[in-house]
Amino acid sequence: MIFTPQFTEKYVVELFIDESKKDDAIEIIHQNSSRGKIMVTPKVDMIDIESKEVNSD
């Protein structure tokens, strides 16, 4: 599904990064943005489809 805003342009950026890089990523977003929201969600398991390995890089 594609979201088409009615009044202004909107962007959604999703980052999947290591927990240790979270604060750095938030700071970079703050330095380069003037509005918007940052949502940080808890870790979710990532499963490789081919190997069935959980939380692989």
Coordinates of C-alpha atoms in Angstrom, one line a residue:
M1 CA 0.0 0.0 0.0
I2 CA 1.3 3.5 -0.9
F3 CA 0.5 6.4 1.3
T4 CA -0.3 9.6 -0.7
P5 CA -0.5 12.7 1.6
Q6 CA -3.2 15.2 0.8
F7 CA -1.5 18.4 2.0
T8 CA 2.2 18.0 2.4
E9 CA 5.0 15.6 1.5
K10 CA 5.6 13.0 4.1
Y11 CA 8.5 10.6 4.4
V12 CA 8.9 7.5 6.5
V13 CA 12.4 6.2 7.2
E14 CA 12.8 2.8 8.8
L15 CA 16.2 1.8 10.3
F16 CA 17.0 -1.6 11.4
I17 CA 20.2 -1.1 13.4
D18 CA 22.1 -2.7 16.3
E19 CA 20.9 -1.5 19.7
S20 CA 24.4 0.0 20.3
K21 CA 23.9 2.4 17.4
K22 CA 20.5 3.7 18.4
D23 CA 21.6 6.8 20.2
D24 CA 23.9 7.8 17.4
A25 CA 21.2 7.3 14.8
I26 CA 18.8 9.5 16.9
E27 CA 21.3 12.2 17.2
I28 CA 22.0 12.2 13.4
I29 CA 18.3 12.5 12.7
H30 CA 17.9 15.4 15.2
Q31 CA 20.8 17.2 13.5
N32 CA 19.4 16.9 10.0
S33 CA 15.7 17.3 10.6
S34 CA 13.5 20.2 11.6
R35 CA 10.2 18.3 12.3
G36 CA 8.7 14.9 12.6
K37 CA 8.7 12.1 15.1
I38 CA 11.2 9.4 16.0
M39 CA 9.7 6.1 17.1
V40 CA 11.9 3.5 18.7
T41 CA 10.4 0.1 19.1
P42 CA 11.7 -2.9 21.0
K43 CA 13.8 -5.5 19.4
V44 CA 12.0 -7.8 17.1
D45 CA 13.5 -11.2 16.1
M46 CA 14.9 -11.2 12.5
I47 CA 14.9 -14.6 10.9
D48 CA 16.9 -15.4 7.7
I49 CA 14.5 -17.2 5.4
E50 CA 17.2 -19.3 3.7
S51 CA 19.2 -20.5 6.8
K52 CA 16.3 -20.1 9.4
E53 CA 19.0 -18.4 11.6
V54 CA 17.5 -16.1 14.2
N55 CA 19.0 -12.6 14.6
S56 CA 21.7 -13.1 12.1
D57 CA 23.5 -10.1 10.6

